[in-house]
Structure formats: structure tokens, C-alpha cells
Tab-separated table of C-alpha atoms in Angstrom:
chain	number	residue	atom	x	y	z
A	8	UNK	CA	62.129	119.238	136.488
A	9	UNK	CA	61.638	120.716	139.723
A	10	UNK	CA	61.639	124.305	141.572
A	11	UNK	CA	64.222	124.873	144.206
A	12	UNK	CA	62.427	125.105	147.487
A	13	UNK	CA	61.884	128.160	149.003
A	14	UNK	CA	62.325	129.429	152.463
A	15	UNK	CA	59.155	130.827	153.837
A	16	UNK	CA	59.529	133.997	155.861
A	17	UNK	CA	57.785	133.813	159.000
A	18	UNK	CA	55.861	137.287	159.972
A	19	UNK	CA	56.058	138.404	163.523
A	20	UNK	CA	53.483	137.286	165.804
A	21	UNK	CA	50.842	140.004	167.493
A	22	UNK	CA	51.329	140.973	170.935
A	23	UNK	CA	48.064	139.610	173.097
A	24	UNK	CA	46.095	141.891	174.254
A	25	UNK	CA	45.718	141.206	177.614
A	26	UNK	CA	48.008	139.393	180.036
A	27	UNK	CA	48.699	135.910	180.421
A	28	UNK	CA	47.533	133.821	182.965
A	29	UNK	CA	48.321	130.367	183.955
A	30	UNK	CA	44.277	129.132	182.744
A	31	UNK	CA	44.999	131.303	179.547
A	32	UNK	CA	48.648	129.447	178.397
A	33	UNK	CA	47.258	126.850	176.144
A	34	UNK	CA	44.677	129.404	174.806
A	35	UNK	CA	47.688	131.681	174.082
A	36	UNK	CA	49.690	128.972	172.257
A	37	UNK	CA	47.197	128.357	169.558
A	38	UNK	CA	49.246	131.073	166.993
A	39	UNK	CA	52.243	129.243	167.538
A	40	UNK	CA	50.729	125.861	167.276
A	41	UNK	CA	48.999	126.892	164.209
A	42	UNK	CA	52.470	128.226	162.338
A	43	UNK	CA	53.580	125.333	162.709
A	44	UNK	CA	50.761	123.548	161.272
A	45	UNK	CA	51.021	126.056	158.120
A	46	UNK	CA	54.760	125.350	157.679
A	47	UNK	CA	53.957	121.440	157.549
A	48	UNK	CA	51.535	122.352	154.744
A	49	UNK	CA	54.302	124.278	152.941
A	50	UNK	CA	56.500	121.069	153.250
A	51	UNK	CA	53.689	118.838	152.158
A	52	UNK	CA	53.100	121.200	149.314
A	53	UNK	CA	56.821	121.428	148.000
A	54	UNK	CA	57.239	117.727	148.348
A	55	UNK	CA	53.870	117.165	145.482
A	56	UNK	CA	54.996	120.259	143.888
A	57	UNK	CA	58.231	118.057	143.367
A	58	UNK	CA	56.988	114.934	142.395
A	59	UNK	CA	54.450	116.377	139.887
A	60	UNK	CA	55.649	117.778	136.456
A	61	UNK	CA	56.253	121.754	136.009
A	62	UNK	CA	53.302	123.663	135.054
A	63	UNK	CA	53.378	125.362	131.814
A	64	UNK	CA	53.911	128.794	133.227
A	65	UNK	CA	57.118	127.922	135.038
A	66	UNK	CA	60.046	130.247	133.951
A	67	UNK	CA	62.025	126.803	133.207
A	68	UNK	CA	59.921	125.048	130.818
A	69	UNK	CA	59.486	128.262	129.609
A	70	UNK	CA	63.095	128.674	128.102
A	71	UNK	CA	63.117	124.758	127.715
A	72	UNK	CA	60.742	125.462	124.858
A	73	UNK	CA	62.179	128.580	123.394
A	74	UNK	CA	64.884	126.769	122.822
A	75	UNK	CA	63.240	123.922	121.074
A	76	UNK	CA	61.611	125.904	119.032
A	77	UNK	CA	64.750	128.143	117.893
A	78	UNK	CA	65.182	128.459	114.047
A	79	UNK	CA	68.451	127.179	113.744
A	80	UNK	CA	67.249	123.720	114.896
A	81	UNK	CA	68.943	121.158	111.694
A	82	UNK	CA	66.432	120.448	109.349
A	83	UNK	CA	64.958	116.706	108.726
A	84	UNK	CA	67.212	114.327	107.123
A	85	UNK	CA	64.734	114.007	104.071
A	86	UNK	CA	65.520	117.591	103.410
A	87	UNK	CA	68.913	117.080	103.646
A	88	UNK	CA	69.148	114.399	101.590
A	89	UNK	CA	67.090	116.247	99.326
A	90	UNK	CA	69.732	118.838	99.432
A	91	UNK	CA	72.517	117.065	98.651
A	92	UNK	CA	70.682	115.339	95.100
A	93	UNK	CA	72.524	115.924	92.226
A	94	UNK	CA	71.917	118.929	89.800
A	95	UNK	CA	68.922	118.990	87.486
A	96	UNK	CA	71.618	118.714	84.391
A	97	UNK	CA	71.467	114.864	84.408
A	98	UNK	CA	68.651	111.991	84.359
A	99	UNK	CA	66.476	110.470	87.124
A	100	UNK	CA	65.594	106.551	86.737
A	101	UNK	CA	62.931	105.131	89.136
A	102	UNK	CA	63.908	101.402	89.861
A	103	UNK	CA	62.024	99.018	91.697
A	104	UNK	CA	63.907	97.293	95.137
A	105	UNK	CA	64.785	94.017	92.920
A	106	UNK	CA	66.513	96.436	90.198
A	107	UNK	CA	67.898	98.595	92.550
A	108	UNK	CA	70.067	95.654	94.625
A	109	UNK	CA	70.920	94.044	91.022
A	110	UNK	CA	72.402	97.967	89.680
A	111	UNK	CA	74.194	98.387	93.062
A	112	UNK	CA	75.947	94.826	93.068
A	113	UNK	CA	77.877	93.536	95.818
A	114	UNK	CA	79.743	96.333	97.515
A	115	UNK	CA	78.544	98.818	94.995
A	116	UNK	CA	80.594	97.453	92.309
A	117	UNK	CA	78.049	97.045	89.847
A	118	UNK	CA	77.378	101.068	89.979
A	119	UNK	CA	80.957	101.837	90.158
A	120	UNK	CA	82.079	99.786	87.383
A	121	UNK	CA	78.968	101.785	85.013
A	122	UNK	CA	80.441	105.328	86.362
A	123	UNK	CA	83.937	104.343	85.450
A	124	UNK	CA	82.755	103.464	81.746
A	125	UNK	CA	80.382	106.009	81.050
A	126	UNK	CA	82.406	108.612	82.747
A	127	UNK	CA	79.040	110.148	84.752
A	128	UNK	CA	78.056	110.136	88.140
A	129	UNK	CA	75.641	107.552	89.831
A	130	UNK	CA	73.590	108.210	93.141
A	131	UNK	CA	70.933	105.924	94.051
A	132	UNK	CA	68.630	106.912	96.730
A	133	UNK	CA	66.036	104.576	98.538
A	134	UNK	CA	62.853	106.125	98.853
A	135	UNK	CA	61.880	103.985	101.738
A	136	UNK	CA	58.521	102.284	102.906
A	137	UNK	CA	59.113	100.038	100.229
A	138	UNK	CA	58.480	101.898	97.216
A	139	UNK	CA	62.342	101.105	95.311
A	140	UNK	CA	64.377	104.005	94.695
A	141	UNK	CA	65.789	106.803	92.170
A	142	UNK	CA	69.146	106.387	90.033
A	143	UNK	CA	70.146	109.928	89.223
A	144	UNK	CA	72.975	110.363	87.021
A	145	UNK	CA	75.080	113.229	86.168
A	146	UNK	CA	77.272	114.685	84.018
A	147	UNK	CA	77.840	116.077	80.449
A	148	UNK	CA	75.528	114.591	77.953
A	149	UNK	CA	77.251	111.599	76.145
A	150	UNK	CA	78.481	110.536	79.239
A	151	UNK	CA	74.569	110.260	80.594
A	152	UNK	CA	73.249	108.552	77.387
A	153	UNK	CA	76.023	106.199	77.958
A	154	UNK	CA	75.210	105.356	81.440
A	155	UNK	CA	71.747	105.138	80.753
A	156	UNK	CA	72.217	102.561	78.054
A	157	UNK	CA	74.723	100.718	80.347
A	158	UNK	CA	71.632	100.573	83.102
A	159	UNK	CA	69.171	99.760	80.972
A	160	UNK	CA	71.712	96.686	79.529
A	161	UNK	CA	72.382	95.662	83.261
A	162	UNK	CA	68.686	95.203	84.277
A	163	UNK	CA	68.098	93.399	80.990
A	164	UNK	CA	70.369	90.371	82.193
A	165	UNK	CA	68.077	90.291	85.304
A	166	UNK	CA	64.799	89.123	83.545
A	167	UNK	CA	66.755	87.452	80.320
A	168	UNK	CA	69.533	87.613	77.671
A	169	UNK	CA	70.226	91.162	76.642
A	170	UNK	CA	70.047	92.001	72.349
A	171	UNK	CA	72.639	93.651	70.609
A	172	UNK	CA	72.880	94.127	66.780
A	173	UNK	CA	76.143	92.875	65.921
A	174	UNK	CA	77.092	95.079	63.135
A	175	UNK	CA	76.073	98.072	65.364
A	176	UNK	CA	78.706	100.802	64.709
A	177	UNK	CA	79.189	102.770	68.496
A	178	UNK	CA	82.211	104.589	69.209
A	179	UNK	CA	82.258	103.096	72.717
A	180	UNK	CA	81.361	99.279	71.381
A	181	UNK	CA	83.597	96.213	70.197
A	182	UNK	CA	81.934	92.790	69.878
A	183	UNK	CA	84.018	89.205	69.775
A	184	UNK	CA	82.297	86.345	68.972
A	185	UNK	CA	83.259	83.508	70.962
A	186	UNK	CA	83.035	79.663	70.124
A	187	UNK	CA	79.669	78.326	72.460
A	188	UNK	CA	82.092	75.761	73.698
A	189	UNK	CA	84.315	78.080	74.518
A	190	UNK	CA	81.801	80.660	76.871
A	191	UNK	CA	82.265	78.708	80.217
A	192	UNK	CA	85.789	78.885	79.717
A	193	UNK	CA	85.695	82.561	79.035
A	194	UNK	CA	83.414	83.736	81.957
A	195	UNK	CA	85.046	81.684	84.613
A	196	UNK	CA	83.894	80.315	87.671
A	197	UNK	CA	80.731	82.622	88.605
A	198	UNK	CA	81.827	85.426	85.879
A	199	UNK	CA	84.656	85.631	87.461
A	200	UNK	CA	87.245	85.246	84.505
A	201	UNK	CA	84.951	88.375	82.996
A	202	UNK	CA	85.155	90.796	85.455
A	203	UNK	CA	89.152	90.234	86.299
A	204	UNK	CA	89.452	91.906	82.602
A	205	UNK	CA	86.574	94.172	83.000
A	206	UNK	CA	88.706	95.355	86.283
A	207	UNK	CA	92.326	95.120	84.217
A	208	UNK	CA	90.876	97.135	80.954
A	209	UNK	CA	88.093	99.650	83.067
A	210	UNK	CA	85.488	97.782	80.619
A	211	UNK	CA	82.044	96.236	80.901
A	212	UNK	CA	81.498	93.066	79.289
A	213	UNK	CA	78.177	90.551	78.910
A	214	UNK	CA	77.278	87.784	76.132
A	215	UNK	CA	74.147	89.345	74.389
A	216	UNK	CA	71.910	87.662	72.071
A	217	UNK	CA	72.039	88.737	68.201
A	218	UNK	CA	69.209	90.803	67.248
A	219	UNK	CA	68.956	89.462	63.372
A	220	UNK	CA	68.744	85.175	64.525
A	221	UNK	CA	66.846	83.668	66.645
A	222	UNK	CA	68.415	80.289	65.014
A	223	UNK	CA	71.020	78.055	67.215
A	224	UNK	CA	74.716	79.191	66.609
A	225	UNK	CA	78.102	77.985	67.321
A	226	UNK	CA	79.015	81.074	68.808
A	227	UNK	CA	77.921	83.733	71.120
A	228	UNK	CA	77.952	87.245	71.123
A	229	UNK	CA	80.638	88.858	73.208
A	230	UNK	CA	80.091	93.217	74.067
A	231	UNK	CA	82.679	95.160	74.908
A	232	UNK	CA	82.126	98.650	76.317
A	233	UNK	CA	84.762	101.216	77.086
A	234	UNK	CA	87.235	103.332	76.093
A	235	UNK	CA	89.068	102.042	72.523
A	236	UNK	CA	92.503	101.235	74.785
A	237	UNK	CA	90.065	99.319	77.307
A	238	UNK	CA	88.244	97.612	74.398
A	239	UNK	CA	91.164	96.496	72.701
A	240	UNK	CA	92.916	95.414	75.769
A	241	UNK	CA	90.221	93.331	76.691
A	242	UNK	CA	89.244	91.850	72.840
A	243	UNK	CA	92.809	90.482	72.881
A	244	UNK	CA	93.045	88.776	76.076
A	245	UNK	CA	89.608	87.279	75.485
A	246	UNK	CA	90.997	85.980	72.108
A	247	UNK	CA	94.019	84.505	73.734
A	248	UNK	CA	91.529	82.671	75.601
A	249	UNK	CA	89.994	81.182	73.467
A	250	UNK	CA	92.520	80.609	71.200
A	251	UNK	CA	94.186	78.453	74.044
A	252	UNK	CA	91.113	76.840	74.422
A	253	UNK	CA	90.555	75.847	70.630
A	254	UNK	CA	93.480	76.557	68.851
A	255	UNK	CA	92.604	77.970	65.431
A	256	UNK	CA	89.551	79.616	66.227
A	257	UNK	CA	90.893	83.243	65.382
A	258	UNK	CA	94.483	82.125	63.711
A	259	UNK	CA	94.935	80.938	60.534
A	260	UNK	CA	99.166	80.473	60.733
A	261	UNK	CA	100.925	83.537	61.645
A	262	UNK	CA	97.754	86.075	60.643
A	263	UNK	CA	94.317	86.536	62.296
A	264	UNK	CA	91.259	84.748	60.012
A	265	UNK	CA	89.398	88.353	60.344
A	266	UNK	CA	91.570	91.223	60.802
A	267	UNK	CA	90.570	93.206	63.950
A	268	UNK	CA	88.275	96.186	63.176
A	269	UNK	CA	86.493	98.651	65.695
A	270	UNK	CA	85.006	102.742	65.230
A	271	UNK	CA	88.393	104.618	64.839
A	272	UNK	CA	90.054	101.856	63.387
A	273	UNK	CA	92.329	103.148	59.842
A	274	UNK	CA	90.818	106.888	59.833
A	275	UNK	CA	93.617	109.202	58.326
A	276	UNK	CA	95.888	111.059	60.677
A	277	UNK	CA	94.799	107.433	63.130
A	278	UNK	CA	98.240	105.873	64.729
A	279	UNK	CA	96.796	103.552	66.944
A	280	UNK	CA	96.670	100.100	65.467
A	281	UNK	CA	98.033	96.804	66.147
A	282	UNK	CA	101.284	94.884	65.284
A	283	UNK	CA	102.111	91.059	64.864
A	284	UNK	CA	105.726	89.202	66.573
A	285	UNK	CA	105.512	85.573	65.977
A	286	UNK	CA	107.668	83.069	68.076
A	287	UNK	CA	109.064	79.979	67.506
A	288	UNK	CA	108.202	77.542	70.135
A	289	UNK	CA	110.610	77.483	71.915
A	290	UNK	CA	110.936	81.361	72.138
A	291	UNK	CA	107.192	81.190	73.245
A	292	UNK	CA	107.706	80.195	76.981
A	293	UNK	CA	110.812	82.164	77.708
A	294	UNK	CA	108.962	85.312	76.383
A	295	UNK	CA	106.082	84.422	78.312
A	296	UNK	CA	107.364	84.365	81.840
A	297	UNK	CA	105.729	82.599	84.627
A	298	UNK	CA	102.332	83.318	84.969
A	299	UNK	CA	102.873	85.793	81.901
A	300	UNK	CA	105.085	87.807	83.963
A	301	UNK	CA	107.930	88.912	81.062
A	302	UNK	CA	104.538	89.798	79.094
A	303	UNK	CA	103.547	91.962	81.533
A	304	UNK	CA	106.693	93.327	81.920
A	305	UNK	CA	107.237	94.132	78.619
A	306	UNK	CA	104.179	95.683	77.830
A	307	UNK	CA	104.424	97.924	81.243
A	308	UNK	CA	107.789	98.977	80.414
A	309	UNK	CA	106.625	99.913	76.283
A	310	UNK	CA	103.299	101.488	77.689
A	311	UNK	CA	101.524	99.232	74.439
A	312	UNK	CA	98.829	96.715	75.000
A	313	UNK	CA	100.374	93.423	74.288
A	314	UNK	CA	99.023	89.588	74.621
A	315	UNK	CA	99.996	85.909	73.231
A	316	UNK	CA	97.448	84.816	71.113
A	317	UNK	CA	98.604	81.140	70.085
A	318	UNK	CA	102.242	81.692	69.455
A	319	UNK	CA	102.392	85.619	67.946
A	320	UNK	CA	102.544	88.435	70.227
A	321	UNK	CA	99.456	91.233	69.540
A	322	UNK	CA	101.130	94.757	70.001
A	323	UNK	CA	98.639	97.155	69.824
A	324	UNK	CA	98.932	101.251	71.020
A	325	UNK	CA	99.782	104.071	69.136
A	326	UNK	CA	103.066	104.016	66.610
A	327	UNK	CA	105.920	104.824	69.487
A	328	UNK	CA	104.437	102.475	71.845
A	329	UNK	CA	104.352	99.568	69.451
A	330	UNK	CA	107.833	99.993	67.771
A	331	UNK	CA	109.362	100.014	71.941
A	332	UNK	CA	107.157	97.026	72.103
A	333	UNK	CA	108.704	95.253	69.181
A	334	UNK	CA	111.793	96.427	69.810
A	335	UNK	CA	111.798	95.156	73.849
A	336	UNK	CA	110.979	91.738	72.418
A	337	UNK	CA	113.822	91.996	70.088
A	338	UNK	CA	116.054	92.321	72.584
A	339	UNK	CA	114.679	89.579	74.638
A	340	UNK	CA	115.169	87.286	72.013
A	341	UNK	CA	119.067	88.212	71.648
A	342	UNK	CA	119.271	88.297	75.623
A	343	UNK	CA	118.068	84.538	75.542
A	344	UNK	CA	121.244	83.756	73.100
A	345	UNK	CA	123.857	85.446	75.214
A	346	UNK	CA	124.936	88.947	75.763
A	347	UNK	CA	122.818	91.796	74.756
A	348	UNK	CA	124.562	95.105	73.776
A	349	UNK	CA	122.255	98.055	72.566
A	350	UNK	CA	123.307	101.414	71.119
A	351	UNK	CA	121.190	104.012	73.252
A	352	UNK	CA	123.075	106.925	72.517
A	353	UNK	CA	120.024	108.177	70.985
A	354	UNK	CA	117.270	107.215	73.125
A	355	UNK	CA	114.790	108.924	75.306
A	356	UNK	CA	113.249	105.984	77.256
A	357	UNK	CA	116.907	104.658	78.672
A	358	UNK	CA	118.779	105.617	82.351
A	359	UNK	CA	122.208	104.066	82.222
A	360	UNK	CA	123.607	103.063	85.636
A	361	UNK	CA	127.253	102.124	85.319
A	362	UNK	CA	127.908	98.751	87.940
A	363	UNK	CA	131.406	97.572	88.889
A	364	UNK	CA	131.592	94.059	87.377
A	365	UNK	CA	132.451	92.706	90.836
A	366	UNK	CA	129.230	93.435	91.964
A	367	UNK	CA	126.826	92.398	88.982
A	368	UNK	CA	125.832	89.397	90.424
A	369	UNK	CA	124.617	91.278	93.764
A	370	UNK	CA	122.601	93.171	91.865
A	371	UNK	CA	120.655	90.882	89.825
A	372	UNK	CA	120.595	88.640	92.419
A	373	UNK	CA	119.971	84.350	92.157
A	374	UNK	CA	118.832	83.704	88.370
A	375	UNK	CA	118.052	87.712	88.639
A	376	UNK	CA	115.413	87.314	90.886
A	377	UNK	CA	116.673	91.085	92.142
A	378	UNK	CA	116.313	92.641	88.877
A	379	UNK	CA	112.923	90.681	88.326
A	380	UNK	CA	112.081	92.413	91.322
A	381	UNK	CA	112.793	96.216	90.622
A	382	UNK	CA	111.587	95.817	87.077
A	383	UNK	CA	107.850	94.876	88.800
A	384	UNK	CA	107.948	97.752	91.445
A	385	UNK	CA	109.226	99.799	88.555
A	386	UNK	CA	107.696	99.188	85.706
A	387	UNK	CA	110.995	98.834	83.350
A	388	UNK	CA	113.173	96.596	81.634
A	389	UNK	CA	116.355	95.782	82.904
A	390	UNK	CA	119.178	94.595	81.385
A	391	UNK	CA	123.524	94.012	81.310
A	392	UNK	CA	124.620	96.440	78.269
A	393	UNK	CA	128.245	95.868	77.352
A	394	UNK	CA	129.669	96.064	73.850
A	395	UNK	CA	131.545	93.088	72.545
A	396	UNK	CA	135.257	92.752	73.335
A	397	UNK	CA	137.260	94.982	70.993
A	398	UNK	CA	134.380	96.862	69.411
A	399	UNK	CA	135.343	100.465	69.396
A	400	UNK	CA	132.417	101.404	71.467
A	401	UNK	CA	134.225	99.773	74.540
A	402	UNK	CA	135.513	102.152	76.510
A	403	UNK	CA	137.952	99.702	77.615
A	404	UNK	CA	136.927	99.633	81.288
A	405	UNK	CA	137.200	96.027	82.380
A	406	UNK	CA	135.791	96.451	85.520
A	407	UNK	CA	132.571	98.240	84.816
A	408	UNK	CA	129.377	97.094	83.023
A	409	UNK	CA	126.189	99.534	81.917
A	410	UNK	CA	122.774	98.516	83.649
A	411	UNK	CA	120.218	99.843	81.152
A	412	UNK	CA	116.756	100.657	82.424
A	413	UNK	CA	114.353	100.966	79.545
A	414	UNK	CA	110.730	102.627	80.589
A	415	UNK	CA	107.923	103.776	78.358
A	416	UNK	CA	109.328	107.143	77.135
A	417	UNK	CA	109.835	110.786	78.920
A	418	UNK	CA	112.803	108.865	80.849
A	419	UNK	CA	116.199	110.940	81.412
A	420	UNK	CA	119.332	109.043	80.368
A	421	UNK	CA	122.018	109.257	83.268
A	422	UNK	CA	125.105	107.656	84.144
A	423	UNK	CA	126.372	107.003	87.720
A	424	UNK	CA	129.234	105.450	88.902
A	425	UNK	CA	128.806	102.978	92.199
């Protein structure tokens, strides 16, 4: 920083006191002379004055440091961080930088995944300089306890096999136990088989090591934690699994060897539960669907948990969502023979769209690829609806045919004419 330069005022010189001769001109010049002498200095001065830093007195560095030292400054990112911690009403875990990485997982998905379960919050802080970092977790207090068990299960696969009492009764727990041959098969390539239904179901899944035998076994222990629509959801398609792998392992015919059983499971005033539809086989791969996608379709459109296990069809939900379920694949099953005609006069998950006959085809498009289509975006079932020839609830319009759009309840029944 430097000063501006100031302009020197010069003072007016003294008259001489006695008059000037020609021996006495360079005498009388010396005044002059010596000005400017003293104005060089002044130059020489401002130039170092220039180059060399501002003293402390200077009026500039003087506000340069009142400002630097004005309260409202920010305060140090520690504090901020600090400030921003979650509320006192949870639980702080100190992990080490090894435990830390393996709770984060890649992307954070390993901490989201236990939030989404447990239903609590998750920060974890580095505390720098080495020295790992703090897990705080929030929220109301089952939701913490749950978390903190999920955590503590999640750094117990990093040193070894985790322990779980099978006949453990937990509210948020369902255990299958899977054929050893059948694991690999189960977890996929890299786990990867695991955490697609973890990420389908919102569920968190490991093979844990029986707390009562340390003997060898010909099966492994299989825990489930989540919600009971999320364990369920997963328990069946992990059955199917395996049940594809080594037919028989859970069927015995038409009926499961042990009857599926988890906390909630037959309490009174209880209507979620599970239903059986068994195929013949060669119903089995039409109500399958490429890649499963009539399953799927099915069970979006019912809003019930449904999967294939063998050749029966698991409908599990509460008792409206399993009798649409039944009922969708009842009518899939009579679609496959010919013409489907059902009486909806009394439903509430139907919207009738009446189609001109002409244009049928249009709209369901090459083997119905169209109405395959609109059912995914939309969640629904799909189907021609047009009473047999002569039955009095024809309406005796030739050239119009009902579209019915089945969804998973709430849905308004309409009828428009295109």
C-alpha cells in the first residue's frame, strides 16, 4: 500500500540584503540551488516511502485493520460445523477411519440404506488429523435403538460373520434359512442379487451365523430387517429363489413345508396375511410374463405383494389387496381362453373407456404391445370387456367395445365415448 504523493509548497525566498553584484551572483544563487537540492530529497524520500511497507500509524492500515477485526467476521468452519450437529435427543458413536468408510459405503449407500430402515437420521462427521469420526443419529427412540443395532450389525461383517439367535422374536426381524448350496445363488455376483431386493423391499439383509451351533449345517441363516410389507416382500422373492434353484426346498406340492410366520403374524383384528393360486404348467409362463413382467403388473395394479414360488402364486397384503390379487389372476386365466367379460357395475377400482370396435386394434397395438405399454406407465390392468352375444347385458351396440382399467382401489369408474 502506498501514500499518494504530496505536493510540497515552496515558501518564498528572502529578499538579500544588500545588492547584487556581478562577483556576488553565484554567492546569491546558493538558496535557489539549495531548494532544489531539498526537493530532490523529497523525491528520493517518496520514492522509499513507496517501495517500503506502510507504517503502522498510517490512516490506511489503520481502517485495513478495523475492518479485520470487525465482529461480524464468519466464524471458523469447526464452529459451524459444530453448529449444524444434530440435537442432543439422539446417540453419538465414535468409529475409527476403517469403520467409518465401511458404514458410509460406496456413495453413501450403506448409511442411507440404515436411515431408510430404522427410520432415524445419520450424520457422520470426520474429526480430522486422523483420529476417525462421530456417527450421530437422531430421532425418536425406537427408531435410534434400531439404527444403532443396524450399525453395530454392519461393522460386525467387517471383522467376521455377524450372530443372530434364530428364534429371536423382533417386531422389525424375519429370518429364512437358505440351503448352503443355494447362498451364492442368492447373493449374486458381489451381493449384488441381495441388495436389488434390499433396494425393491426398503430392507437390509446379511447371512448371520446361529447363536445356539457352532456345528456345520446345510443351511445358512438369512436376516431380514424392515418394515413387515418390506420383510415379507423380500422373504418371498428370496424363496422363489431358491425354490428355482432346488425345487422342493420350501414346497411340499401345492403348500409350503413350514407355513410362513413373523411378529404380527394371526393377532386378532390382523388382516394382513398371505394367500396361495396354483398354476398348471402351462398357465405358469403366460402368467409370468417376460422377465416377470404380467407378475409385476398384476401385483402393481392389486397394490398386494405377489411372487411365483415353484408353480403357486404367494399373494400376500391385507384382505382387499389379496382378493383384487386373486381375482386379477382369475381373469387372466379366462383372458388366455378367449374373451373376458366382467360385471363391474359394482366396483371401485374400475374406469370404463368405451372404444369404437374399428379402432381396438390401434389401441392395443401389435400383440398389445400398446396396452402393455400404458399398463407399465400406469400401473393398471387393461383389458377388452364385452358381454357375450345375446346376453342381456349387451347393450346391443355393435360397434363399441368397453376398455376396462382395473387399479388398486380409490379409482373413479367413468365412461367416455371416442
Amino acid at each position: 500500500v502506498t501514500t499518494p504523493r504530496r505536493r510540497r509548497t515552496r515558501s518564498p525566498l528572502p529578499l538579500p540584503s544588500r545588492a547584487m553584484s556581478d562577483d556576488d551572483k553565484s554567492p546569491n544563487r546558493e538558496p535557489e540551488e539549495a531548494m532544489d537540492a531539498s526537493d530532490d530529497d523529497d523525491d528520493d524520500d517518496d520514492k522509499r516511502r513507496a517501495r517500503s511497507p506502510v507504517r503502522e500509524d498510517s490512516p490506511m492500515r489503520s481502517r485495513s485493520r478495523s475492518r479485520s477485526r470487525s465482529p461480524r467476521r464468519s466464524p471458523p468452519r469447526r464452529d459451524r460445523e459444530r453448529d449444524r450437529r444434530p440435537s442432543p435427543e439422539g446417540d453419538v458413536i465414535e468409529v475409527s477411519d476403517k469403520d467409518a468408510a465401511f458404514v458410509l459405503g460406496r456413495g453413501g449407500s450403506t448409511k442411507n440404506k440404515i436411515a431408510r430402515v430404522s427410520g432415524a437420521k445419520l450424520d457422520l462427521r470426520d474429526e480430522g488429523r486422523g483420529s476417525g469420526g462421530k456417527l450421530f443419529i437422531s430421532g425418536d427412540a425406537a427408531a435410534v435403538t434400531r439404527a444403532k443395532d443396524y450399525v453395530a450389525f454392519i461393522l460386525q461383517q467387517r471383522v467376521g460373520p455377524v450372530a443372530i439367535d434364530p428364534n429371536l422374536r423382533r417386531d422389525d426381524l424375519s429370518i429364512v434359512r437358505v440351503p448352503t448350496e443355494c447362498v451364492g445363488f442368492v447373493m449374486g455376483r458381489g451381493g449384488a442379487v441381495l441388495r436389488d431386493v434390499e433396494e425393491e423391499w426398503g430392507t437390509l439383509m446379511f447371512f448371520a451365523e446361529p447363536k445356539d451351533s457352532g456345528a456345520k449345517r446345510d443351511e445358512e441363516i438369512l436376516a431380514i430387517f424392515g418394515s413387515r410389507r418390506g420383510r415379507r416382500g423380500s422373504e418371498l422373492k428370496v424363496m422363489s429363489a431358491v425354490e428355482h434353484k432346488k425345487p422342493g426346498a420350501f414346497l411340499d406340492g401345492e403348500s409350503l413345508r413350514t407355513p410362513l410366520d413373523q411378529p404380527g403374524d394371526g393377532e386378532p383384528g390382523d388382516d394382513f396375511d398371505y394367500d396361495t393360486f396354483p398354476f398348471s404348467a402351462d398357465e405358469f409362463s403366460y402368467a409370468l410374463g417376460a422377465r416377470g413382467s404380467t407378475r409385476k403388473k398384476l401385483a402393481a395394479a392389486a397394490g398386494c405383494i405377489m411372487e411365483y414360488i415353484g408353480t403357486v402364486a404367494f399373494i400376500a397384503g391385507n384382505a382387499r389387496e389379496r382378493r383384487q390379487g386373486r381375482e386379477y389372476l382369475e381373469w387372466l386365466m379366462t383372458q388366455r381362453e378367449g374373451k373376458l367379460y366382467v360385471d363391474v357395475s359394482d366396483r371401485d377400482d374400475v374406469t370404463i373407456v368405451e372404444c369404437p370396435k374399428a379402432h381396438v386394434g390401434y389401441v392395443t397395438g401389435h400383440k398389445g404391445a400398446n396396452l402393455r405399454s400404458v399398463e407399465q406407465k400406469t400401473r393398471t390392468f387393461i383389458f377388452t370387456n364385452e358381454p357375450p352375444a345375446g346376453d342381456e347385458r349387451d347393450d346391443g351396440d355393435d360397434d363399441v367395445d368397453d376398455v376396462d382399467m382395473d387399479d388398486d382401489g380409490g379409482g373413479e369408474k367413468k365412461k367416455k365415448k371416442k
